[in-house]
Amino acid sequence: MSNQAESSDSKGTKRDFSTAILERKKSPNRLIVDEAVNDDNSVVSLNPETMEKLQLFRGDTILLKGKKRRDTICIALADDTCEEPKIRMNKVVRSNLRVRLGDVVSVHQCPDVKYGKRVHILPVDDTIEGVTGNLFDAYLKPYFLEAYRPVRKGDLFLVRGGMRSVEFKVIETDPAEYCVVAPDTEIFCEGEPVRREDEDRLDEVGYDDVGGVRKQMAQIRELVELPLRHPQLFKSIGVKPPKGILLYGPPGSGKTLIARAVANETGAFFFCINGPEIMSKLAGESESNLRKAFEEAEKNAPSIIFIDEIDSIAPKREKTNGEVERRIVSQLLTLMDGLKSRAHVIVIGATNRPNSIDPALRRFGRFDREIDIGVPDEVGRLEVLRIHTKNMKLSEDVDLERIAKDTHGYVGADLAALCTEAALQCIREKMDVIDLEDESIDAEILNSMAVTDEHFKTALGSSNPSALRETVVEVPNVSWDDIGGLENVKRELQETVQYPVEHPEKFEKFGMSPSKGVLFYGPPGCGKTLLAKAIANECQANFISVKGPELLTMWFGESEANVREIFDKARQSAPCVLFFDELDSIATQRGSSVGDAGGAADRVLNQLLTEMDGMSAKKTVFIIGATNRPDIIDPALLRPGRLDQLIYIPLPDETSRHQIFKACLRKSPVSKDVDLKDLAKYTQGFSGADITEICQRACKYAIRENIEKDIERERRRKENPEAMEEDAEDEVAEIKAAHFEESMKYARRSVSDADIRKYQAFAQTLQQSRGFGSEFRFSEAGTGGAADRVLNQLLTEMDGMSAKKTVFIIGATNRPDIIDPALLRPGRLDQLIYIPLPDETSRHQIFKACLRKSPVSKDVDLKALAKYTQGFSGADITEICQRACKYAIRENIEKDIERERRRRENPEAMEEDVEDEVAEIKAAHFEESMKYARRSVSDADIRKYQAFAQTLQQSRGFGSEFRFSEAGTGGATGSDPFAASAGGGADDDDLYS
């Protein structure tokens, strides 16, 4: 032990004890299960050295303990070919112990096994179909004759005889639990055969049947198993064991399954309360039912009380209208407080709405620990898939690792449904050879059935994560092939979205978090929506499409809740692309939306900004906005750290138009006389949507011609049925040049030259600066009463705060001009602090902070960068660092691909690992990044902020002008300092108008 402690200290790494309970302690009697050579049901083989360590002799009877509290007894034999520390046992023994090959069992001496007086053994019904004759004479008598076999009550064993094998179960033994069947033991085998269904039902859920929640299982076992099995641990350390655990998470994540597994593995009495079951219409009976449950659990301790859907019986008392619910909550609180600290009763609650539960239940001493049973990651999904497919007949081509990778956002129940759907798909394919009317199905058909990778792909196509079913979620079937041109945009998108999903380790290596958002802007019909769909498909991320106006509702506060809910769902199903189409409908500049139901659009925008800032770097959620009105979007949304990649999607040039024609027509039969290059040349100024329309119209004319030919041919056939006319269908089964010529007569441009000039001017302005220009203004009165009421409440709360209560309020805004002045008076938000743009020293510090986890080359001079970035904000500098890091990652990935290609071409040549060559961010990467660097705050904006700060300073004090009036003047003729102050508001208006 001391060695380990030293080694961990010398490396300077701390050991993670969060899952220590899952690690089995090493012990000589813990052995790994291996396949038996001898297929005897009563014998296990061990290495002679292992037997010596355990003080066992050949022929000793030993007790084996497996999983789910199962044990059995066997005879130990020495086997020189058995490796240490392994134990060989056949399938029957493994089944009785509920273990598989590679699992661990513990071996114990069992010297006091007595000879049995009487044993009761019955066959299993499905193994004796068609067996004739006396089972005792044909199977049991030869099996037990002179064998002195040990048996244990509840064990199953297989006996081979003649052409068939029959499975038996030990129903009862005398003496109880286990004994040895000797020649004078009476074997009693009268009675109804054991039903297979009853036997399968006894196979309880254990820890092995729960996947994808390793850390959560460790926490639960600490809180449940330790107090139930070793209560003295808590007693010796002087603390009370926990009384309750609240499991919360999305539906189908395995909360109920975990509770059942814990009860089965600990052997505790399990009392399940399904929330609504205890409700009764009779007064006082609901509380009585709850009391009875707790009394029953205390009588049968150690026990676990499991309350499923606890939010249905314990809602927040202040929000519920029913008196019954209030009484039940009070009763539950009283019962949990009344549990004796060492009564060995633990209450587990499960819910998918933890915030609906009464807060009094969530304090220490009641539900001590809240454990999030979330959506599993890729490793967790693979565990769950292996559990659900362990009894499935899988084809060799099934790649569970790939399926786990493709099922982002799926919980355990979704994966179970996926496996069932794949199996159903396999059955559907065989329906042509299966007759539903037959009593039995041919064994040859059953043996030929196996679930293939294709079945899983079909099942994947028709399923989606349950957490996202009410949201529009899809992995679109649009690929890069569907998009003509825009090569630079595609590359930019790949690096922003695809790299973090496919190469997360590169971002860790370079110590930089990826960009969170992209804004597409440009003329309508240039492929903005199509690009978002294609990138989601390429990196196999979930795709949530949000139509801007859908978020706005008539109820106060509900629009913001919709935004929160969408972001929550995106985080649950990460990696996820959140696509806001027509972003301008919900993200217009704050203060400009006059009379829109109390500033609903402003509040939605504020919620959007808050959610984007609050996104964890660990959750790969990307936000893509699309708009054709970039000029009205609030600049706070476009700053680095939010939608920092601003991509202009221009009208396609000639090469791109040619690519679009090819993409549109790639599935259509086009005649050789159609010259797509000519069409591309002729459609100057047309958008992608215009070109698609030209192709659709040409196709429509071809279909019209085709249908007319069919009608004409059918008419001639009716007039002259004997004449077998040659099939001339192929004559027009393609789109010809004539169709395109006809289509071009109606072709029109949807974007005018004037519009294009506006977009180009905006893109150019944006390149120079991204400020809000002359749009900074005070909001006009009359924005509705709801926001005013919220403000009044805020003012009242701030005035009502006691001086004894140390509560500090910090507000942040980049629009100080539209905040109500009542909020800024002394006694409320009285410390007004202007956060200016960083100076050179601060910029140098920001560069150092951004790159502190990144490997930066020595040729990068951060001081020079700080000097060169005069007028840049902290977010702008972060964006420069992120872009430089992105270029380094791009170079690194390209080197990896090239090295892999060379390795495949010449596998024998062991090339030296040159990975470290580019495993750092170099000066060249920063030089490239600086080409795209832009200031998000213009000089005009800075002057406005400074002027605002100065005006605020003047309106706040009287400076050197203040002096007491001299006696005798009466104050009438003295200058009134407040008059100057009162005028300040008008000056402010002049400043920002």
Short mmCIF file of N, CA and C in Angstrom, two decimals, residues 761-882:
data_model
loop_
_atom_site.label_atom_id
_atom_site.label_comp_id
_atom_site.label_asym_id
_atom_site.label_seq_id
_atom_site.Cartn_x
_atom_site.Cartn_y
_atom_site.Cartn_z
N ALA A 761 -22.18 45.50 -49.20
CA ALA A 761 -21.80 46.65 -48.37
C ALA A 761 -21.82 46.25 -46.90
N PHE A 762 -22.85 45.45 -46.51
CA PHE A 762 -22.94 45.03 -45.10
C PHE A 762 -21.76 44.14 -44.74
N ALA A 763 -21.43 43.20 -45.64
CA ALA A 763 -20.30 42.29 -45.38
C ALA A 763 -19.02 43.08 -45.21
N GLN A 764 -18.85 44.12 -46.05
CA GLN A 764 -17.64 44.95 -45.99
C GLN A 764 -17.60 45.74 -44.67
N THR A 765 -18.75 46.30 -44.30
CA THR A 765 -18.83 47.06 -43.05
C THR A 765 -18.51 46.16 -41.86
N LEU A 766 -19.05 44.94 -41.94
CA LEU A 766 -18.85 43.97 -40.86
C LEU A 766 -17.39 43.61 -40.72
N GLN A 767 -16.72 43.53 -41.85
CA GLN A 767 -15.29 43.22 -41.83
C GLN A 767 -14.53 44.30 -41.06
N GLN A 768 -14.99 45.54 -41.24
CA GLN A 768 -14.28 46.65 -40.58
C GLN A 768 -14.69 46.75 -39.11
N SER A 769 -15.95 46.61 -38.81
CA SER A 769 -16.40 46.77 -37.42
C SER A 769 -17.77 46.15 -37.27
N ARG A 770 -18.05 45.66 -36.07
CA ARG A 770 -19.35 45.03 -35.86
C ARG A 770 -20.16 45.74 -34.80
N GLY A 771 -20.07 47.01 -34.72
CA GLY A 771 -20.82 47.75 -33.69
C GLY A 771 -22.24 48.01 -34.11
N PHE A 772 -22.98 48.72 -33.24
CA PHE A 772 -24.38 48.97 -33.57
C PHE A 772 -24.57 50.35 -34.18
N GLY A 773 -23.46 50.98 -34.57
CA GLY A 773 -23.54 52.22 -35.35
C GLY A 773 -24.48 53.23 -34.75
N SER A 774 -25.32 53.79 -35.57
CA SER A 774 -26.19 54.89 -35.12
C SER A 774 -27.49 54.36 -34.52
N GLU A 775 -27.58 53.03 -34.30
CA GLU A 775 -28.84 52.46 -33.82
C GLU A 775 -29.02 52.61 -32.30
N PHE A 776 -27.96 53.04 -31.59
CA PHE A 776 -28.01 53.14 -30.12
C PHE A 776 -28.97 54.26 -29.75
N ARG A 777 -30.11 53.92 -29.09
CA ARG A 777 -31.08 54.96 -28.77
C ARG A 777 -31.91 54.54 -27.56
N PHE A 778 -32.53 55.54 -26.94
CA PHE A 778 -33.42 55.23 -25.82
C PHE A 778 -34.71 54.62 -26.37
N SER A 779 -35.28 53.65 -25.62
CA SER A 779 -36.53 53.04 -26.08
C SER A 779 -37.66 54.04 -25.85
N GLU A 780 -38.65 53.94 -26.72
CA GLU A 780 -39.80 54.85 -26.55
C GLU A 780 -40.76 54.27 -25.53
N ALA A 781 -41.56 55.13 -24.96
CA ALA A 781 -42.51 54.68 -23.94
C ALA A 781 -43.59 53.81 -24.57
N GLY A 782 -44.29 53.08 -23.71
CA GLY A 782 -45.44 52.30 -24.18
C GLY A 782 -45.11 50.91 -24.63
N THR A 783 -44.15 50.24 -23.96
CA THR A 783 -43.81 48.88 -24.38
C THR A 783 -44.70 47.84 -23.73
N GLY A 784 -45.77 48.29 -23.07
CA GLY A 784 -46.67 47.31 -22.45
C GLY A 784 -46.44 47.25 -20.95
N GLY A 785 -47.43 46.74 -20.23
CA GLY A 785 -47.40 46.80 -18.78
C GLY A 785 -46.62 45.70 -18.09
N ALA A 786 -46.44 44.52 -18.72
CA ALA A 786 -45.84 43.37 -18.02
C ALA A 786 -44.42 43.67 -17.59
N ALA A 787 -43.60 44.21 -18.50
CA ALA A 787 -42.20 44.51 -18.17
C ALA A 787 -42.13 45.58 -17.07
N ASP A 788 -43.07 46.54 -17.12
CA ASP A 788 -43.11 47.59 -16.08
C ASP A 788 -43.40 46.99 -14.71
N ARG A 789 -44.33 46.02 -14.68
CA ARG A 789 -44.67 45.40 -13.40
C ARG A 789 -43.48 44.63 -12.83
N VAL A 790 -42.74 43.95 -13.72
CA VAL A 790 -41.55 43.21 -13.28
C VAL A 790 -40.53 44.19 -12.70
N LEU A 791 -40.33 45.32 -13.39
CA LEU A 791 -39.37 46.33 -12.92
C LEU A 791 -39.79 46.88 -11.55
N ASN A 792 -41.09 47.19 -11.41
CA ASN A 792 -41.59 47.72 -10.13
C ASN A 792 -41.36 46.73 -8.99
N GLN A 793 -41.58 45.45 -9.30
CA GLN A 793 -41.36 44.41 -8.28
C GLN A 793 -39.88 44.36 -7.89
N LEU A 794 -39.02 44.49 -8.91
CA LEU A 794 -37.57 44.47 -8.68
C LEU A 794 -37.15 45.63 -7.77
N LEU A 795 -37.69 46.83 -8.05
CA LEU A 795 -37.37 48.01 -7.24
C LEU A 795 -37.84 47.81 -5.79
N THR A 796 -39.06 47.27 -5.64
CA THR A 796 -39.62 47.05 -4.30
C THR A 796 -38.77 46.07 -3.51
N GLU A 797 -38.36 44.96 -4.20
CA GLU A 797 -37.55 43.93 -3.52
C GLU A 797 -36.21 44.50 -3.07
N MET A 798 -35.61 45.34 -3.94
CA MET A 798 -34.30 45.92 -3.60
C MET A 798 -34.42 46.89 -2.43
N ASP A 799 -35.52 47.64 -2.41
CA ASP A 799 -35.71 48.58 -1.30
C ASP A 799 -36.01 47.85 0.00
N GLY A 800 -36.62 46.66 -0.12
CA GLY A 800 -37.04 45.93 1.08
C GLY A 800 -35.97 45.06 1.68
N MET A 801 -34.79 45.02 1.06
CA MET A 801 -33.73 44.15 1.58
C MET A 801 -33.14 44.69 2.87
N SER A 802 -33.08 43.84 3.88
CA SER A 802 -32.56 44.25 5.18
C SER A 802 -31.04 44.43 5.10
N ALA A 803 -30.55 45.41 5.86
CA ALA A 803 -29.10 45.65 5.89
C ALA A 803 -28.37 44.47 6.52
N LYS A 804 -29.11 43.69 7.34
CA LYS A 804 -28.46 42.57 8.03
C LYS A 804 -28.23 41.40 7.08
N LYS A 805 -29.01 41.35 6.02
CA LYS A 805 -28.88 40.24 5.07
C LYS A 805 -27.86 40.64 4.00
N THR A 806 -26.78 39.89 3.93
CA THR A 806 -25.74 40.25 2.95
C THR A 806 -26.09 39.64 1.60
N VAL A 807 -26.93 40.35 0.86
CA VAL A 807 -27.31 39.95 -0.49
C VAL A 807 -26.83 41.03 -1.44
N PHE A 808 -26.03 40.64 -2.42
CA PHE A 808 -25.51 41.63 -3.38
C PHE A 808 -26.14 41.38 -4.73
N ILE A 809 -26.46 42.45 -5.40
CA ILE A 809 -27.06 42.32 -6.74
C ILE A 809 -26.07 42.89 -7.74
N ILE A 810 -25.76 42.06 -8.73
CA ILE A 810 -24.85 42.51 -9.80
C ILE A 810 -25.60 42.40 -11.11
N GLY A 811 -25.66 43.48 -11.84
CA GLY A 811 -26.29 43.47 -13.15
C GLY A 811 -25.24 43.69 -14.23
N ALA A 812 -25.50 43.19 -15.43
CA ALA A 812 -24.57 43.41 -16.54
C ALA A 812 -25.37 43.75 -17.79
N THR A 813 -24.89 44.71 -18.56
CA THR A 813 -25.59 45.11 -19.79
C THR A 813 -24.62 45.79 -20.75
N ASN A 814 -24.91 45.69 -22.04
CA ASN A 814 -24.17 46.50 -23.00
C ASN A 814 -25.10 47.57 -23.61
N ARG A 815 -26.29 47.73 -22.98
CA ARG A 815 -27.20 48.79 -23.40
C ARG A 815 -27.64 49.58 -22.17
N PRO A 816 -26.71 50.32 -21.54
CA PRO A 816 -27.08 51.07 -20.32
C PRO A 816 -28.09 52.16 -20.57
N ASP A 817 -28.20 52.60 -21.84
CA ASP A 817 -29.07 53.74 -22.16
C ASP A 817 -30.54 53.40 -22.06
N ILE A 818 -30.89 52.09 -22.10
CA ILE A 818 -32.33 51.75 -22.10
C ILE A 818 -32.78 51.23 -20.74
N ILE A 819 -31.91 51.32 -19.73
CA ILE A 819 -32.29 50.85 -18.39
C ILE A 819 -33.00 51.98 -17.64
N ASP A 820 -34.05 51.62 -16.92
CA ASP A 820 -34.82 52.63 -16.17
C ASP A 820 -33.93 53.33 -15.14
N PRO A 821 -33.92 54.69 -15.13
CA PRO A 821 -33.04 55.41 -14.20
C PRO A 821 -33.36 55.13 -12.73
N ALA A 822 -34.61 54.73 -12.43
CA ALA A 822 -34.97 54.44 -11.03
C ALA A 822 -34.13 53.28 -10.47
N LEU A 823 -33.71 52.39 -11.38
CA LEU A 823 -32.92 51.25 -10.95
C LEU A 823 -31.48 51.65 -10.62
N LEU A 824 -31.05 52.79 -11.20
CA LEU A 824 -29.65 53.19 -11.06
C LEU A 824 -29.44 54.22 -9.94
N ARG A 825 -30.48 54.49 -9.15
CA ARG A 825 -30.30 55.51 -8.12
C ARG A 825 -29.58 54.91 -6.91
N PRO A 826 -28.95 55.74 -6.06
CA PRO A 826 -28.30 55.24 -4.85
C PRO A 826 -29.27 54.44 -4.00
N GLY A 827 -28.77 53.34 -3.43
CA GLY A 827 -29.61 52.45 -2.62
C GLY A 827 -30.09 51.26 -3.41
N ARG A 828 -29.94 51.37 -4.75
CA ARG A 828 -30.28 50.20 -5.58
C ARG A 828 -29.00 49.78 -6.30
N LEU A 829 -28.94 49.89 -7.61
CA LEU A 829 -27.66 49.61 -8.30
C LEU A 829 -26.85 50.90 -8.28
N ASP A 830 -26.24 51.21 -7.11
CA ASP A 830 -25.63 52.53 -6.97
C ASP A 830 -24.17 52.59 -7.41
N GLN A 831 -23.52 51.41 -7.54
CA GLN A 831 -22.13 51.40 -8.02
C GLN A 831 -22.16 51.11 -9.51
N LEU A 832 -22.01 52.15 -10.31
CA LEU A 832 -22.02 51.96 -11.76
C LEU A 832 -20.58 51.89 -12.24
N ILE A 833 -20.19 50.71 -12.70
CA ILE A 833 -18.79 50.49 -13.07
C ILE A 833 -18.70 50.30 -14.58
N TYR A 834 -17.95 51.15 -15.21
CA TYR A 834 -17.74 51.07 -16.67
C TYR A 834 -16.58 50.09 -16.93
N ILE A 835 -16.85 49.05 -17.69
CA ILE A 835 -15.80 48.08 -18.05
C ILE A 835 -15.30 48.47 -19.44
N PRO A 836 -14.16 49.14 -19.53
CA PRO A 836 -13.70 49.61 -20.84
C PRO A 836 -13.02 48.50 -21.63
N LEU A 837 -12.65 48.81 -22.87
CA LEU A 837 -11.85 47.87 -23.65
C LEU A 837 -10.49 47.70 -22.98
N PRO A 838 -9.87 46.52 -23.07
CA PRO A 838 -8.59 46.32 -22.38
C PRO A 838 -7.46 47.14 -22.99
N ASP A 839 -6.55 47.62 -22.11
CA ASP A 839 -5.36 48.31 -22.63
C ASP A 839 -4.32 47.25 -23.02
N GLU A 840 -3.13 47.71 -23.44
CA GLU A 840 -2.12 46.77 -23.96
C GLU A 840 -1.72 45.72 -22.93
N THR A 841 -1.51 46.15 -21.69
CA THR A 841 -1.10 45.20 -20.63
C THR A 841 -2.21 44.17 -20.41
N SER A 842 -3.46 44.64 -20.37
CA SER A 842 -4.59 43.73 -20.16
C SER A 842 -4.73 42.76 -21.33
N ARG A 843 -4.50 43.28 -22.55
CA ARG A 843 -4.60 42.39 -23.72
C ARG A 843 -3.55 41.28 -23.65
N HIS A 844 -2.36 41.65 -23.21
CA HIS A 844 -1.29 40.65 -23.06
C HIS A 844 -1.72 39.58 -22.04
N GLN A 845 -2.34 40.02 -20.94
CA GLN A 845 -2.82 39.08 -19.92
C GLN A 845 -3.93 38.18 -20.48
N ILE A 846 -4.80 38.77 -21.31
CA ILE A 846 -5.90 37.98 -21.90
C ILE A 846 -5.34 36.91 -22.83
N PHE A 847 -4.35 37.30 -23.66
CA PHE A 847 -3.71 36.31 -24.54
C PHE A 847 -3.13 35.16 -23.72
N LYS A 848 -2.44 35.52 -22.62
CA LYS A 848 -1.83 34.50 -21.77
C LYS A 848 -2.90 33.60 -21.14
N ALA A 849 -4.01 34.21 -20.69
CA ALA A 849 -5.09 33.43 -20.06
C ALA A 849 -5.74 32.49 -21.06
N CYS A 850 -5.97 32.98 -22.29
CA CYS A 850 -6.61 32.15 -23.32
C CYS A 850 -5.75 30.95 -23.69
N LEU A 851 -4.43 31.16 -23.70
CA LEU A 851 -3.52 30.12 -24.20
C LEU A 851 -2.82 29.35 -23.09
N ARG A 852 -3.29 29.51 -21.85
CA ARG A 852 -2.53 28.91 -20.74
C ARG A 852 -2.53 27.38 -20.80
N LYS A 853 -3.55 26.77 -21.42
CA LYS A 853 -3.58 25.30 -21.51
C LYS A 853 -3.13 24.80 -22.88
N SER A 854 -2.73 25.74 -23.74
CA SER A 854 -2.39 25.36 -25.11
C SER A 854 -0.88 25.29 -25.31
N PRO A 855 -0.43 24.33 -26.14
CA PRO A 855 1.01 24.28 -26.44
C PRO A 855 1.36 25.35 -27.48
N VAL A 856 1.99 26.42 -27.05
CA VAL A 856 2.30 27.55 -27.95
C VAL A 856 3.79 27.51 -28.30
N SER A 857 4.08 27.68 -29.59
CA SER A 857 5.47 27.66 -30.05
C SER A 857 6.23 28.89 -29.51
N LYS A 858 7.55 28.75 -29.42
CA LYS A 858 8.37 29.85 -28.88
C LYS A 858 8.43 31.04 -29.83
N ASP A 859 8.10 30.79 -31.12
CA ASP A 859 8.18 31.91 -32.09
C ASP A 859 6.95 32.83 -32.03
N VAL A 860 6.00 32.55 -31.11
CA VAL A 860 4.81 33.39 -30.96
C VAL A 860 5.10 34.47 -29.90
N ASP A 861 5.03 35.73 -30.34
CA ASP A 861 5.31 36.85 -29.43
C ASP A 861 3.98 37.46 -28.99
N LEU A 862 3.53 37.10 -27.79
CA LEU A 862 2.23 37.57 -27.31
C LEU A 862 2.21 39.08 -27.09
N LYS A 863 3.36 39.65 -26.71
CA LYS A 863 3.41 41.11 -26.50
C LYS A 863 3.18 41.85 -27.80
N ALA A 864 3.77 41.31 -28.90
CA ALA A 864 3.56 41.93 -30.21
C ALA A 864 2.09 41.85 -30.61
N LEU A 865 1.47 40.68 -30.32
CA LEU A 865 0.03 40.52 -30.63
C LEU A 865 -0.81 41.52 -29.83
N ALA A 866 -0.45 41.68 -28.54
CA ALA A 866 -1.18 42.62 -27.67
C ALA A 866 -1.07 44.05 -28.21
N LYS A 867 0.10 44.39 -28.72
CA LYS A 867 0.35 45.74 -29.24
C LYS A 867 -0.47 45.97 -30.51
N TYR A 868 -0.55 44.91 -31.32
CA TYR A 868 -1.20 45.01 -32.63
C TYR A 868 -2.72 45.03 -32.53
N THR A 869 -3.27 44.55 -31.39
CA THR A 869 -4.74 44.40 -31.28
C THR A 869 -5.38 45.57 -30.51
N GLN A 870 -4.87 46.78 -30.73
CA GLN A 870 -5.45 47.99 -30.12
C GLN A 870 -6.94 48.10 -30.48
N GLY A 871 -7.81 48.28 -29.47
CA GLY A 871 -9.24 48.45 -29.74
C GLY A 871 -10.02 47.15 -29.78
N PHE A 872 -9.32 45.99 -29.57
CA PHE A 872 -10.01 44.70 -29.59
C PHE A 872 -10.53 44.38 -28.18
N SER A 873 -11.70 43.74 -28.10
CA SER A 873 -12.25 43.34 -26.79
C SER A 873 -11.67 41.98 -26.40
N GLY A 874 -11.96 41.56 -25.15
CA GLY A 874 -11.49 40.25 -24.68
C GLY A 874 -12.06 39.13 -25.54
N ALA A 875 -13.34 39.24 -25.93
CA ALA A 875 -13.96 38.21 -26.77
C ALA A 875 -13.31 38.15 -28.14
N ASP A 876 -12.92 39.33 -28.69
CA ASP A 876 -12.23 39.36 -29.99
C ASP A 876 -10.91 38.62 -29.91
N ILE A 877 -10.17 38.85 -28.81
CA ILE A 877 -8.86 38.21 -28.63
C ILE A 877 -9.03 36.69 -28.50
N THR A 878 -10.07 36.28 -27.76
CA THR A 878 -10.36 34.85 -27.61
C THR A 878 -10.62 34.23 -28.99
N GLU A 879 -11.35 34.98 -29.82
CA GLU A 879 -11.68 34.46 -31.15
C GLU A 879 -10.41 34.30 -32.00
N ILE A 880 -9.45 35.24 -31.86
CA ILE A 880 -8.17 35.15 -32.59
C ILE A 880 -7.45 33.87 -32.16
N CYS A 881 -7.40 33.63 -30.84
CA CYS A 881 -6.72 32.43 -30.32
C CYS A 881 -7.41 31.16 -30.80
N GLN A 882 -8.76 31.16 -30.79
CA GLN A 882 -9.50 29.97 -31.22
C GLN A 882 -9.24 29.66 -32.69
#
